Amino acid sequence: METTYRSIFKWGDKREEKPEKGIIALVKEQFGYTDADFDKKVLYGDREVRLEQKSKIPAAIRQRFENITGSENVRSDDYSRASHAFGKFYGDLLYLRKGEIATPPDLVITPRTEKEIEQILTLCQQENIAITPVGGLSSVTRGVETPNGGISLDLTKYLSKILKVNTDNSTVRVQPGVYGPPLEKYLNDRGYTCGHFPQSFEYSTVGGWVAARGAGQASTGYGKIEDLVLALRVITPAGIIETKDFPATAEAWDLNKIFIGSEGTLGVITSVTLKIRKYRPENRAFASFLFKDFASATHAMRQIMQAGTSFSHLFRLSDPVETATAFKIKGFDNSLSDRFLKMKGYRPGERCLMFVSIEGDKDYTHLLKKKIKKIARQSGGFYSGEKPVKEWLKQRYESAYLRDPLMDIGIMTDTVETSVSWDNLLILWTNVRNYLESREKVHVMAHISHVYENGANLYFTFLSPMKQGDEIADYLDYHRELIDAIHANGGSLSHHHGIGRVLAPWMEKEMGKTAMGLLQATKDYLDPKGIMNPGNTLGLR
Ligand SMILES: Cc1cc2nc3c(=O)[nH]c(=O)nc-3n(C[C@H](O)[C@H](O)[C@H](O)COP(=O)(O)OP(=O)(O)OC[C@H]3O[C@@H](n4cnc5c(N)ncnc54)[C@H](O)[C@@H]3O)c2cc1C
């Protein structure tokens, strides 16, 4: 087994890729790279993992953990600890590339049952040992780090079963450690879909989706994860909380919502009941449109969402730079169609591409597509057919694999997302873009991918040469001011990536002191000794 730092930070199936032709051309054009620059191996991270710090858990206590789970499920070797020290935040990747792991967990434990989790939590409380539940470790907000060492509780090995599909109620009950693909396949085979497709779908788990309060690519139709969860079972240091799968209730607070987005700070989610929907890929309707500019495209999006019809499942809009980049990479520039579109006034650098995909009953999908086409046309949308959406869907998870090869040649690549109300969307988009573009040599793209009647998310992607030798501080400075810009312009701290430790410093400013007091009081009740994912996660003590 490969035990290098590289094998830890590489995304997904660890395939080694070179940037494709279109990306190479973009990097050359934007950053002045030459052919020789593409042979670079910047912070390649191909050294064997070695940790300075030994596990701090005394042998007698370790033995007690082993008595609970069996010794084979308690690991303290360097590689196991290193591979549970970070998620996939850009800063994490830099630390791993440099081989710097300051606070790895002391032990990685893979519990086999809920009973074992209860016993582990009791022991951690008695001995004041920090414990962080983890799924796919794809957190991009430093949600899985262990600043106090302690236990990384990995739920993917044993607690990954699909427990029950209930077709009367349209629900599925699953354990938290199940990854996206096996869950979706299981449901598809029975004529259902879970409807939750984050870009990290292949390597993230249901527990992580719920705990980090995520959203999938089809969230405009299916909803975010909080709209999909019907019931939860959570083992907290204070005891077990289990909510029921009522379709609705008026019983005081919504307890599910206390744990959705709790990021491992309150307890371990051990089962999730999700709503499921009929899977009918043959009925899907697709549409793509070009708009002359971002303002008319967002206007059309708003009109579509507020038309009193229903919602497209996938609903995406790329801003002018993202549209131009996609056209360039796909070799569309200067084609016959491109020349025709330019003639019609859809000019590069201004035009924007919109994607629609609607799922469900056949009459419904066709009717909604017709309505959307009509509204899009009223805002100057040019219908560009089904093919671009179908092509996009085929490679919907691919761009996640691009970050490593770009970092290999010294290019910083990161994304940040927010949500914003319609009346503020263009202002935020302009101002945050301006901030990002204030950096020398940077390529900034943005899109909308989760849309509501009241507003939408904005998702910024930026590429820029790393400041070599000072990569981490340079990135963190740029990122801090970026979050300041989003906050100052009325965007939420996060739409779907969660808060973790990265956005924690802004939490009190965003929520206010009293609201933070409420979160802290909940934490103090459920986790009186502060053992659950400690170290400022969510801005909690
Ligand atoms: C390339 C890439 C693309 C991404 N795209 C998206 C996207 O489109 N949409 C989106 O929502 N997110 C996205 N993310 C972010 C990330 O994948 C999500 O936050 C995901 O939900 C995390 O799931 P995970 O299983 O990897 O959880 P982890 O990263 O292991 O954990 C995330 C948080 O949840 C807690 N946690 C995990 N399991 C449990 C449990 N059983 N009980 C209690 N707490 C738990 C952890 O302590 C941690 O705080 C992306 C990340 C990457 C790297």
Coordinates of C-alpha atoms and ligand atoms in Angstrom, one line a residue:
M1 CA 0.0 0.0 0.0
E2 CA 1.3 3.5 -0.9
T3 CA 2.0 5.4 2.3
T4 CA 3.1 8.8 1.0
Y5 CA 1.6 12.2 1.8
R6 CA 0.5 12.3 -1.8
S7 CA -1.7 9.3 -1.4
I8 CA -3.6 11.1 1.4
F9 CA -4.3 14.4 -0.3
K10 CA -5.0 13.1 -3.8
W11 CA -8.7 13.4 -4.6
G12 CA -10.7 10.3 -5.2
D13 CA -9.4 7.3 -6.9
K14 CA -5.8 8.7 -6.8
R15 CA -5.5 8.7 -10.6
E16 CA -2.5 10.8 -11.7
E17 CA -3.7 13.3 -14.3
K18 CA -2.1 16.0 -16.3
P19 CA -4.3 19.0 -17.1
E20 CA -6.2 18.6 -20.4
K21 CA -5.2 20.6 -23.5
G22 CA -7.8 23.3 -22.9
I23 CA -6.6 23.9 -19.3
I24 CA -2.9 24.0 -20.4
A25 CA -3.8 26.7 -23.0
L26 CA -5.7 28.7 -20.3
V27 CA -2.8 28.5 -17.8
K28 CA -0.4 29.6 -20.5
E29 CA -2.6 32.5 -21.5
Q30 CA -3.5 33.7 -18.0
F31 CA -0.3 33.1 -16.1
G32 CA 2.4 33.2 -18.8
Y33 CA 3.4 29.5 -18.2
T34 CA 5.7 27.9 -20.8
D35 CA 5.8 24.2 -21.7
A36 CA 8.6 23.6 -19.2
D37 CA 6.4 24.9 -16.4
F38 CA 4.1 21.9 -16.9
D39 CA 6.9 19.5 -16.0
K40 CA 7.2 21.1 -12.5
K41 CA 6.5 19.1 -9.4
V42 CA 5.6 21.8 -6.9
L43 CA 5.3 20.5 -3.3
Y44 CA 4.7 17.0 -4.8
G45 CA 4.3 15.3 -1.4
D46 CA 5.7 12.0 -2.5
R47 CA 7.7 11.4 0.7
E48 CA 6.7 8.6 3.0
V49 CA 4.6 9.7 5.9
R50 CA 6.5 10.1 9.2
L51 CA 5.0 11.7 12.3
E52 CA 7.1 13.4 14.9
Q53 CA 4.5 13.0 17.6
K54 CA 3.8 9.7 19.1
S55 CA 0.2 8.8 20.2
K56 CA -0.3 10.5 23.6
I57 CA -3.0 8.0 24.8
P58 CA -1.5 5.9 27.7
A59 CA -1.3 2.1 27.0
A60 CA -3.8 1.3 29.8
I61 CA -6.5 3.6 28.2
R62 CA -5.8 2.3 24.7
Q63 CA -6.3 -1.2 26.1
R64 CA -9.8 -0.1 27.3
F65 CA -10.6 1.1 23.8
E66 CA -9.4 -2.2 22.4
N67 CA -11.5 -4.1 24.9
I68 CA -14.5 -2.3 23.3
T69 CA -13.8 -2.6 19.6
G70 CA -11.2 -5.3 19.3
S71 CA -7.5 -4.3 18.9
E72 CA -7.7 -4.5 15.1
N73 CA -10.1 -1.5 15.2
V74 CA -7.8 0.8 17.2
R75 CA -4.9 2.1 15.1
S76 CA -2.0 4.4 16.0
D77 CA 0.4 3.9 13.1
D78 CA 1.7 7.0 11.5
Y79 CA -0.2 6.5 8.2
S80 CA -3.6 5.9 9.8
R81 CA -3.2 9.0 12.0
A82 CA -1.9 11.2 9.2
S83 CA -4.7 10.2 6.9
H84 CA -7.2 11.3 9.5
A85 CA -5.5 14.6 10.4
F86 CA -7.0 16.7 7.6
G87 CA -9.9 17.1 5.2
K88 CA -9.7 18.7 1.8
F89 CA -9.5 22.4 2.6
Y90 CA -6.9 24.0 0.3
G91 CA -4.8 24.9 3.3
D92 CA -4.9 21.2 4.4
L93 CA -3.6 20.1 1.0
L94 CA -0.7 22.5 1.3
Y95 CA 0.2 21.2 4.8
L96 CA 0.1 17.6 3.5
R97 CA 2.2 18.5 0.5
K98 CA 4.8 20.0 2.8
G99 CA 4.6 17.0 5.1
E100 CA 3.6 19.2 8.1
I101 CA 1.0 17.6 10.4
A102 CA 1.0 19.4 13.7
T103 CA -1.9 17.8 15.5
P104 CA -2.8 14.3 14.2
P105 CA -5.3 12.2 16.2
D106 CA -3.7 9.9 18.8
L107 CA -5.9 7.0 17.7
V108 CA -8.1 6.1 14.8
I109 CA -11.0 3.9 15.9
T110 CA -13.4 2.1 13.6
P111 CA -16.4 1.2 15.8
R112 CA -18.6 -1.8 14.7
T113 CA -21.8 -1.0 16.4
E114 CA -23.8 1.8 18.1
K115 CA -23.2 0.1 21.4
E116 CA -19.5 0.4 20.9
I117 CA -19.9 4.1 20.1
E118 CA -21.8 4.6 23.4
Q119 CA -19.0 2.9 25.3
I120 CA -16.3 4.9 23.5
L121 CA -18.0 8.2 24.3
T122 CA -18.4 7.2 27.9
L123 CA -14.7 6.4 28.1
C124 CA -13.7 9.6 26.4
Q125 CA -15.8 11.5 28.9
Q126 CA -14.2 9.8 31.8
E127 CA -10.7 10.4 30.6
N128 CA -11.3 13.8 28.9
I129 CA -10.3 12.6 25.5
A130 CA -11.4 14.6 22.4
I131 CA -13.4 12.7 19.8
T132 CA -14.2 13.6 16.2
P133 CA -16.6 11.6 14.1
V134 CA -15.6 11.3 10.5
G135 CA -17.0 10.0 7.2
G136 CA -15.3 10.6 3.9
L137 CA -12.9 13.3 5.2
S138 CA -13.9 15.6 2.4
S139 CA -14.6 18.6 4.6
V140 CA -13.4 21.8 3.0
T141 CA -13.8 23.8 6.2
R142 CA -11.3 22.1 8.5
G143 CA -14.2 20.2 10.1
V144 CA -12.3 16.9 10.8
E145 CA -9.0 18.2 12.3
T146 CA -8.0 17.2 15.8
P147 CA -6.3 20.2 17.3
N148 CA -6.3 18.5 20.7
G149 CA -5.4 15.1 19.4
G150 CA -7.7 12.4 20.7
I151 CA -9.8 10.0 18.7
S152 CA -10.8 10.2 15.0
L153 CA -13.9 8.0 15.0
D154 CA -14.1 6.6 11.4
L155 CA -17.6 5.4 10.6
T156 CA -17.0 4.3 7.1
K157 CA -15.7 0.8 7.8
Y158 CA -18.6 -0.9 9.6
L159 CA -21.4 1.7 10.0
S160 CA -22.2 1.9 6.3
K161 CA -25.3 -0.2 5.9
I162 CA -28.5 0.6 4.2
L163 CA -31.0 -0.5 6.9
K164 CA -34.5 -0.2 5.3
V165 CA -36.3 1.2 2.3
N166 CA -40.0 1.9 3.0
T167 CA -41.8 2.3 -0.2
D168 CA -45.1 3.2 1.4
N169 CA -43.5 6.2 3.1
S170 CA -40.9 6.9 0.4
T171 CA -38.0 6.8 2.9
V172 CA -34.7 5.0 3.4
R173 CA -32.9 4.5 6.7
V174 CA -29.2 4.3 6.5
Q175 CA -26.1 4.2 8.7
P176 CA -23.9 7.3 8.5
G177 CA -20.8 5.9 6.9
V178 CA -22.4 4.9 3.6
Y179 CA -20.9 6.7 0.5
G180 CA -23.0 8.3 -2.2
P181 CA -22.6 5.7 -5.0
P182 CA -23.6 2.5 -3.2
L183 CA -26.6 4.3 -1.7
E184 CA -27.7 5.7 -5.0
K185 CA -27.2 2.3 -6.8
Y186 CA -29.2 0.5 -4.1
L187 CA -32.1 3.0 -4.5
N188 CA -31.9 3.1 -8.3
D189 CA -32.1 -0.7 -8.4
R190 CA -35.4 -0.4 -6.5
G191 CA -36.8 2.4 -8.7
Y192 CA -35.8 5.3 -6.3
T193 CA -33.2 8.1 -6.0
C194 CA -31.9 10.0 -3.0
G195 CA -31.6 13.2 -5.0
H196 CA -28.5 14.4 -3.2
F197 CA -25.5 14.7 -5.5
P198 CA -22.7 17.0 -4.0
Q199 CA -19.7 17.3 -6.3
S200 CA -17.9 15.2 -3.7
F201 CA -20.7 12.5 -4.0
E202 CA -18.2 9.7 -4.8
Y203 CA -16.2 10.2 -1.7
S204 CA -18.5 11.7 0.9
T205 CA -21.0 10.0 3.3
V206 CA -24.5 10.5 4.4
G207 CA -23.3 11.3 8.0
G208 CA -21.0 14.0 6.5
W209 CA -23.8 15.4 4.3
V210 CA -26.1 15.8 7.3
A211 CA -23.4 17.0 9.8
A212 CA -22.0 19.6 7.4
R213 CA -25.5 20.6 6.1
G214 CA -24.6 20.1 2.4
A215 CA -26.4 20.5 -0.9
G216 CA -26.3 18.5 -4.1
Q217 CA -26.3 19.5 -7.7
A218 CA -30.0 18.9 -8.0
S219 CA -30.9 20.7 -4.9
T220 CA -33.1 23.3 -6.6
G221 CA -35.6 20.5 -7.2
Y222 CA -34.9 18.0 -4.3
G223 CA -33.8 20.5 -1.7
K224 CA -30.7 20.7 0.5
I225 CA -29.9 17.9 2.9
E226 CA -32.0 19.5 5.6
D227 CA -35.1 19.2 3.4
L228 CA -34.3 15.5 2.8
V229 CA -33.8 14.4 6.4
L230 CA -36.9 13.0 8.1
A231 CA -35.4 11.4 11.3
L232 CA -32.1 11.0 13.0
R233 CA -30.5 8.9 15.8
V234 CA -27.6 10.6 17.6
I235 CA -25.5 9.3 20.4
T236 CA -24.4 12.3 22.5
P237 CA -22.3 12.4 25.6
A238 CA -25.5 13.3 27.5
G239 CA -27.5 10.3 26.1
I240 CA -29.3 9.2 22.9
I241 CA -31.7 11.4 21.0
E242 CA -33.8 9.7 18.3
T243 CA -36.4 11.7 16.3
K244 CA -39.4 10.0 14.6
D245 CA -40.1 9.9 10.9
F246 CA -43.4 11.8 11.2
P247 CA -44.1 13.6 7.9
A248 CA -44.6 16.7 10.0
T249 CA -45.0 17.7 13.6
A250 CA -45.7 20.7 15.9
E251 CA -43.7 19.3 18.8
A252 CA -41.7 22.4 19.9
W253 CA -38.3 22.8 18.2
D254 CA -37.3 20.8 15.2
L255 CA -34.7 18.5 16.8
N256 CA -33.4 17.3 13.5
K257 CA -32.3 20.8 12.7
I258 CA -30.2 21.0 15.9
F259 CA -28.1 18.1 14.6
I260 CA -28.1 19.0 10.9
G261 CA -25.1 21.2 10.5
S262 CA -23.7 20.3 14.0
E263 CA -20.4 19.1 12.5
G264 CA -19.7 16.5 15.1
T265 CA -19.8 19.0 18.0
L266 CA -22.9 17.5 19.7
G267 CA -22.7 13.8 19.1
V268 CA -22.3 11.0 16.6
I269 CA -25.1 10.6 14.1
T270 CA -25.7 6.8 13.9
S271 CA -28.7 6.6 11.6
V272 CA -30.5 8.9 9.1
T273 CA -33.9 8.5 7.6
L274 CA -34.0 10.3 4.3
K275 CA -36.9 11.0 1.9
I276 CA -36.5 9.3 -1.4
R277 CA -38.1 10.0 -4.8
K278 CA -39.1 7.8 -7.8
Y279 CA -36.2 7.3 -10.2
R280 CA -37.3 7.9 -13.8
P281 CA -34.3 8.9 -15.9
E282 CA -36.3 8.2 -19.1
N283 CA -38.6 11.1 -18.3
R284 CA -35.9 13.8 -17.8
A285 CA -36.2 17.0 -19.7
F286 CA -33.1 19.0 -20.5
A287 CA -32.6 22.5 -21.7
S288 CA -29.7 25.0 -22.1
F289 CA -29.8 28.7 -22.9
L290 CA -27.4 31.5 -23.6
F291 CA -28.1 35.0 -22.3
K292 CA -26.5 38.2 -23.4
D293 CA -25.3 39.1 -19.9
F294 CA -25.3 38.0 -16.3
A295 CA -28.0 40.6 -15.3
S296 CA -30.6 39.3 -17.8
A297 CA -29.7 35.7 -17.0
T298 CA -30.2 36.1 -13.3
H299 CA -33.4 38.0 -14.0
A300 CA -34.7 35.0 -16.0
M301 CA -33.7 32.7 -13.2
R302 CA -35.6 34.7 -10.7
Q303 CA -38.7 34.9 -12.9
I304 CA -38.5 31.1 -13.4
M305 CA -38.3 30.4 -9.7
Q306 CA -41.1 32.9 -8.9
A307 CA -43.4 31.8 -11.7
G308 CA -45.7 29.7 -9.5
T309 CA -44.8 26.6 -11.4
S310 CA -42.4 24.0 -9.9
F311 CA -38.7 23.8 -9.9
S312 CA -36.1 22.4 -12.2
H313 CA -33.9 19.9 -10.4
L314 CA -30.5 21.0 -11.8
F315 CA -30.5 24.7 -12.4
R316 CA -27.2 26.3 -13.1
L317 CA -25.9 29.5 -14.5
S318 CA -22.3 30.3 -15.3
D319 CA -21.1 33.9 -15.2
P320 CA -19.4 35.4 -18.3
V321 CA -15.8 34.3 -17.4
E322 CA -16.9 30.8 -16.5
T323 CA -18.9 30.6 -19.7
A324 CA -16.0 31.9 -21.8
T325 CA -13.6 29.5 -20.0
A326 CA -15.9 26.5 -20.7
F327 CA -16.2 27.5 -24.3
K328 CA -12.5 27.8 -24.7
I329 CA -11.7 24.5 -23.0
K330 CA -14.2 22.7 -25.1
G331 CA -12.9 24.2 -28.3
F332 CA -16.2 26.0 -29.1
D333 CA -14.6 29.4 -29.8
N334 CA -14.7 30.4 -33.4
S335 CA -16.8 27.4 -34.5
L336 CA -19.7 28.1 -36.9
S337 CA -22.2 28.2 -34.0
D338 CA -20.0 30.6 -32.1
R339 CA -19.8 33.0 -35.1
F340 CA -23.6 32.8 -35.4
L341 CA -24.1 33.6 -31.8
K342 CA -21.7 36.5 -31.9
M343 CA -23.6 37.9 -34.8
K344 CA -26.8 37.7 -32.8
G345 CA -25.2 39.7 -30.0
Y346 CA -24.2 36.9 -27.6
R347 CA -20.7 38.1 -27.2
P348 CA -17.7 36.4 -25.4
G349 CA -17.0 37.9 -22.1
E350 CA -20.6 38.9 -21.6
R351 CA -22.7 35.9 -22.5
C352 CA -23.8 33.4 -19.9
L353 CA -24.7 29.7 -20.1
M354 CA -27.7 28.3 -18.2
F355 CA -28.4 24.6 -17.7
V356 CA -31.8 23.0 -16.8
S357 CA -32.6 19.4 -16.0
I358 CA -36.0 18.4 -14.8
E359 CA -36.9 15.0 -13.2
G360 CA -40.2 13.2 -12.5
D361 CA -43.4 12.4 -14.4
K362 CA -43.1 12.7 -18.2
D363 CA -46.0 15.2 -18.7
Y364 CA -44.7 17.3 -15.9
T365 CA -41.1 17.5 -17.1
H366 CA -42.2 18.4 -20.6
L367 CA -44.6 21.0 -19.4
L368 CA -42.1 22.6 -17.0
K369 CA -39.5 22.7 -19.8
K370 CA -41.9 24.5 -22.0
K371 CA -42.7 27.1 -19.3
I372 CA -39.0 27.6 -18.6
K373 CA -38.2 28.1 -22.3
K374 CA -41.0 30.7 -22.5
I375 CA -39.7 32.7 -19.5
A376 CA -36.1 32.4 -20.6
R377 CA -36.9 33.8 -24.1
Q378 CA -38.7 36.8 -22.5
S379 CA -35.3 37.7 -21.0
G380 CA -33.4 37.3 -24.2
G381 CA -32.4 33.7 -23.6
F382 CA -31.3 31.7 -26.7
Y383 CA -32.3 28.1 -26.5
S384 CA -29.1 26.1 -27.2
G385 CA -30.6 22.6 -27.0
E386 CA -30.2 19.6 -24.7
K387 CA -26.7 18.4 -25.6
P388 CA -24.7 20.8 -23.4
V389 CA -26.5 19.7 -20.3
K390 CA -26.2 16.1 -21.1
E391 CA -22.5 16.5 -21.7
W392 CA -22.1 18.4 -18.5
L393 CA -23.9 15.7 -16.5
K394 CA -21.6 13.0 -17.9
Q395 CA -18.6 14.7 -16.3
R396 CA -20.3 16.3 -13.4
Y397 CA -17.8 15.1 -10.8
E398 CA -14.7 15.6 -12.9
S399 CA -13.5 19.1 -12.0
A400 CA -12.8 17.8 -8.5
Y401 CA -9.9 15.8 -10.0
L402 CA -8.3 18.9 -11.5
R403 CA -7.2 20.6 -8.3
D404 CA -4.2 18.2 -7.7
P405 CA -2.6 18.5 -11.2
L406 CA -3.0 22.3 -11.0
M407 CA -1.4 22.4 -7.6
D408 CA 1.4 20.2 -8.9
I409 CA 2.4 23.0 -11.3
G410 CA 2.2 25.6 -8.6
I411 CA -1.4 26.9 -9.2
M412 CA -3.5 27.8 -6.2
T413 CA -7.1 26.5 -6.9
D414 CA -9.9 27.0 -4.5
T415 CA -13.6 27.6 -4.3
V416 CA -15.8 29.6 -2.0
E417 CA -19.6 29.7 -1.9
T418 CA -22.3 31.8 -0.3
S419 CA -26.0 32.5 -0.5
V420 CA -27.6 35.8 -1.1
S421 CA -31.0 37.3 -1.7
W422 CA -32.1 38.3 -5.2
D423 CA -32.0 42.0 -4.5
N424 CA -28.3 41.8 -3.5
L425 CA -27.0 39.1 -5.8
L426 CA -25.5 41.3 -8.5
I427 CA -23.9 43.6 -6.0
L428 CA -22.3 40.8 -4.1
W429 CA -21.2 39.1 -7.3
T430 CA -19.6 42.3 -8.6
N431 CA -17.9 43.3 -5.3
V432 CA -16.5 39.8 -4.5
R433 CA -15.3 39.4 -8.0
N434 CA -13.5 42.8 -7.8
Y435 CA -11.9 41.7 -4.6
L436 CA -10.7 38.4 -6.0
E437 CA -9.4 40.1 -9.2
S438 CA -7.4 42.6 -7.1
R439 CA -4.8 39.8 -6.9
E440 CA -2.1 39.9 -9.5
K441 CA -2.5 37.1 -12.1
V442 CA -5.7 35.5 -11.1
H443 CA -8.5 33.8 -13.1
V444 CA -11.9 34.1 -11.3
M445 CA -15.1 32.2 -12.4
A446 CA -18.5 32.1 -10.7
H447 CA -21.7 30.3 -11.1
I448 CA -25.1 29.8 -9.5
S449 CA -26.0 26.2 -8.8
H450 CA -28.7 26.2 -6.0
V451 CA -31.7 28.4 -6.6
Y452 CA -34.6 29.5 -4.5
E453 CA -37.7 31.7 -4.9
N454 CA -35.9 34.2 -2.6
G455 CA -32.4 34.2 -3.8
A456 CA -29.6 31.9 -4.9
N457 CA -26.1 30.7 -4.0
L458 CA -22.9 32.1 -5.7
Y459 CA -20.0 29.8 -6.1
F460 CA -16.6 31.4 -6.9
T461 CA -13.6 29.5 -8.3
F462 CA -10.2 31.1 -8.4
L463 CA -6.9 30.0 -9.9
S464 CA -3.7 31.9 -9.3
P465 CA 0.0 31.1 -9.2
M466 CA 1.1 30.2 -5.7
K467 CA 3.5 32.5 -3.9
Q468 CA 6.3 29.9 -3.7
G469 CA 7.9 29.5 -0.3
D470 CA 5.1 31.4 1.3
E471 CA 2.1 29.4 -0.1
I472 CA 0.1 29.0 3.1
A473 CA 0.3 32.5 4.6
D474 CA -0.3 34.0 1.1
Y475 CA -3.4 31.9 0.6
L476 CA -4.8 32.5 4.1
D477 CA -4.4 36.3 3.8
Y478 CA -6.2 36.2 0.4
H479 CA -8.9 33.9 1.8
R480 CA -9.5 35.9 5.0
E481 CA -10.2 39.1 3.0
L482 CA -12.4 37.2 0.6
I483 CA -14.6 36.0 3.5
D484 CA -14.6 39.6 4.8
A485 CA -15.8 40.8 1.4
I486 CA -18.6 38.2 1.3
H487 CA -19.7 39.1 4.8
A488 CA -19.6 42.8 4.2
N489 CA -21.7 42.4 1.0
G490 CA -24.5 40.5 2.8
G491 CA -23.7 37.0 1.8
S492 CA -24.0 34.0 4.1
L493 CA -20.8 32.5 5.5
S494 CA -21.7 29.3 3.8
H495 CA -24.4 27.9 1.6
H496 CA -23.4 24.2 1.7
H497 CA -19.8 23.6 2.8
G498 CA -20.5 24.2 6.5
I499 CA -18.4 26.3 8.9
G500 CA -15.8 24.1 10.5
R501 CA -12.8 26.0 11.8
V502 CA -12.2 28.0 8.7
L503 CA -15.3 30.2 8.9
A504 CA -15.6 30.0 12.7
P505 CA -14.0 33.4 13.3
W506 CA -16.9 35.1 11.5
M507 CA -19.7 33.2 13.3
E508 CA -20.4 35.7 16.1
K509 CA -20.3 38.6 13.7
E510 CA -22.8 36.8 11.5
M511 CA -25.1 35.4 14.1
G512 CA -24.8 37.8 17.0
K513 CA -23.8 37.1 20.6
T514 CA -27.2 35.9 21.9
A515 CA -27.6 33.4 19.1
M516 CA -24.0 32.1 19.7
G517 CA -24.9 31.8 23.4
L518 CA -27.8 29.6 22.4
L519 CA -25.6 27.3 20.3
Q520 CA -23.0 27.2 23.1
A521 CA -25.7 26.3 25.7
T522 CA -26.9 23.5 23.5
K523 CA -23.4 22.2 23.2
D524 CA -22.8 22.5 27.0
Y525 CA -25.9 20.5 27.7
L526 CA -25.2 17.7 25.3
D527 CA -21.5 17.7 25.6
P528 CA -20.7 19.0 29.1
K529 CA -17.0 18.2 29.0
G530 CA -16.5 19.6 25.5
I531 CA -15.1 16.4 24.0
M532 CA -17.0 16.4 20.7
N533 CA -14.9 17.8 17.8
P534 CA -13.4 20.5 20.0
G535 CA -11.2 23.4 19.0
N536 CA -13.4 26.2 17.8
T537 CA -15.5 24.1 15.3
L538 CA -18.6 26.3 14.5
G539 CA -17.0 29.0 16.7
L540 CA -17.9 27.0 19.8
R541 CA -15.7 26.7 22.9
Ligands
LIG1 C1 -14.0 18.3 -4.4 C2 -15.1 18.6 -3.4 C3 -16.4 18.9 -3.8 C4 -17.3 19.2 -2.8 N1 -18.6 19.5 -3.3 C5 -19.6 19.7 -2.4 C6 -20.9 19.9 -2.8 O1 -21.2 20.0 -4.0 N2 -21.9 20.0 -1.9 C7 -21.6 19.9 -0.5 O2 -22.5 20.0 0.3 N3 -20.3 19.8 -0.1 C8 -19.4 19.6 -1.0 N4 -18.1 19.4 -0.5 C9 -17.8 19.4 0.9 C10 -17.9 18.0 1.6 O3 -17.8 17.0 0.6 C11 -19.2 18.0 2.3 O4 -19.2 18.8 3.4 C12 -19.6 16.5 2.7 O5 -20.9 16.6 3.2 C13 -18.7 16.0 3.8 O6 -19.0 14.6 3.9 P1 -17.9 13.6 4.5 O7 -18.5 12.2 4.6 O8 -16.6 13.7 3.7 O9 -17.7 14.1 5.9 P2 -16.4 14.5 6.7 O10 -15.5 15.4 5.9 O11 -15.7 13.3 7.2 O12 -17.0 15.3 7.9 C14 -17.6 16.5 7.8 C15 -18.1 17.0 9.1 O13 -19.1 16.2 9.6 C16 -18.8 15.6 10.8 N5 -19.4 14.2 10.7 C17 -19.2 13.3 9.8 N6 -19.9 12.2 10.0 C18 -20.6 12.4 11.2 C19 -21.5 11.7 12.0 N7 -21.8 10.4 11.6 N8 -22.0 12.2 13.1 C20 -21.6 13.5 13.5 N9 -20.8 14.2 12.8 C21 -20.2 13.7 11.6 C22 -17.3 15.7 11.0 O14 -17.0 15.7 12.3 C23 -17.1 17.0 10.2 O15 -17.3 18.1 11.1 C24 -17.0 19.2 -1.5 C25 -15.8 18.8 -1.0 C26 -14.8 18.5 -2.0 C27 -13.4 18.1 -1.5

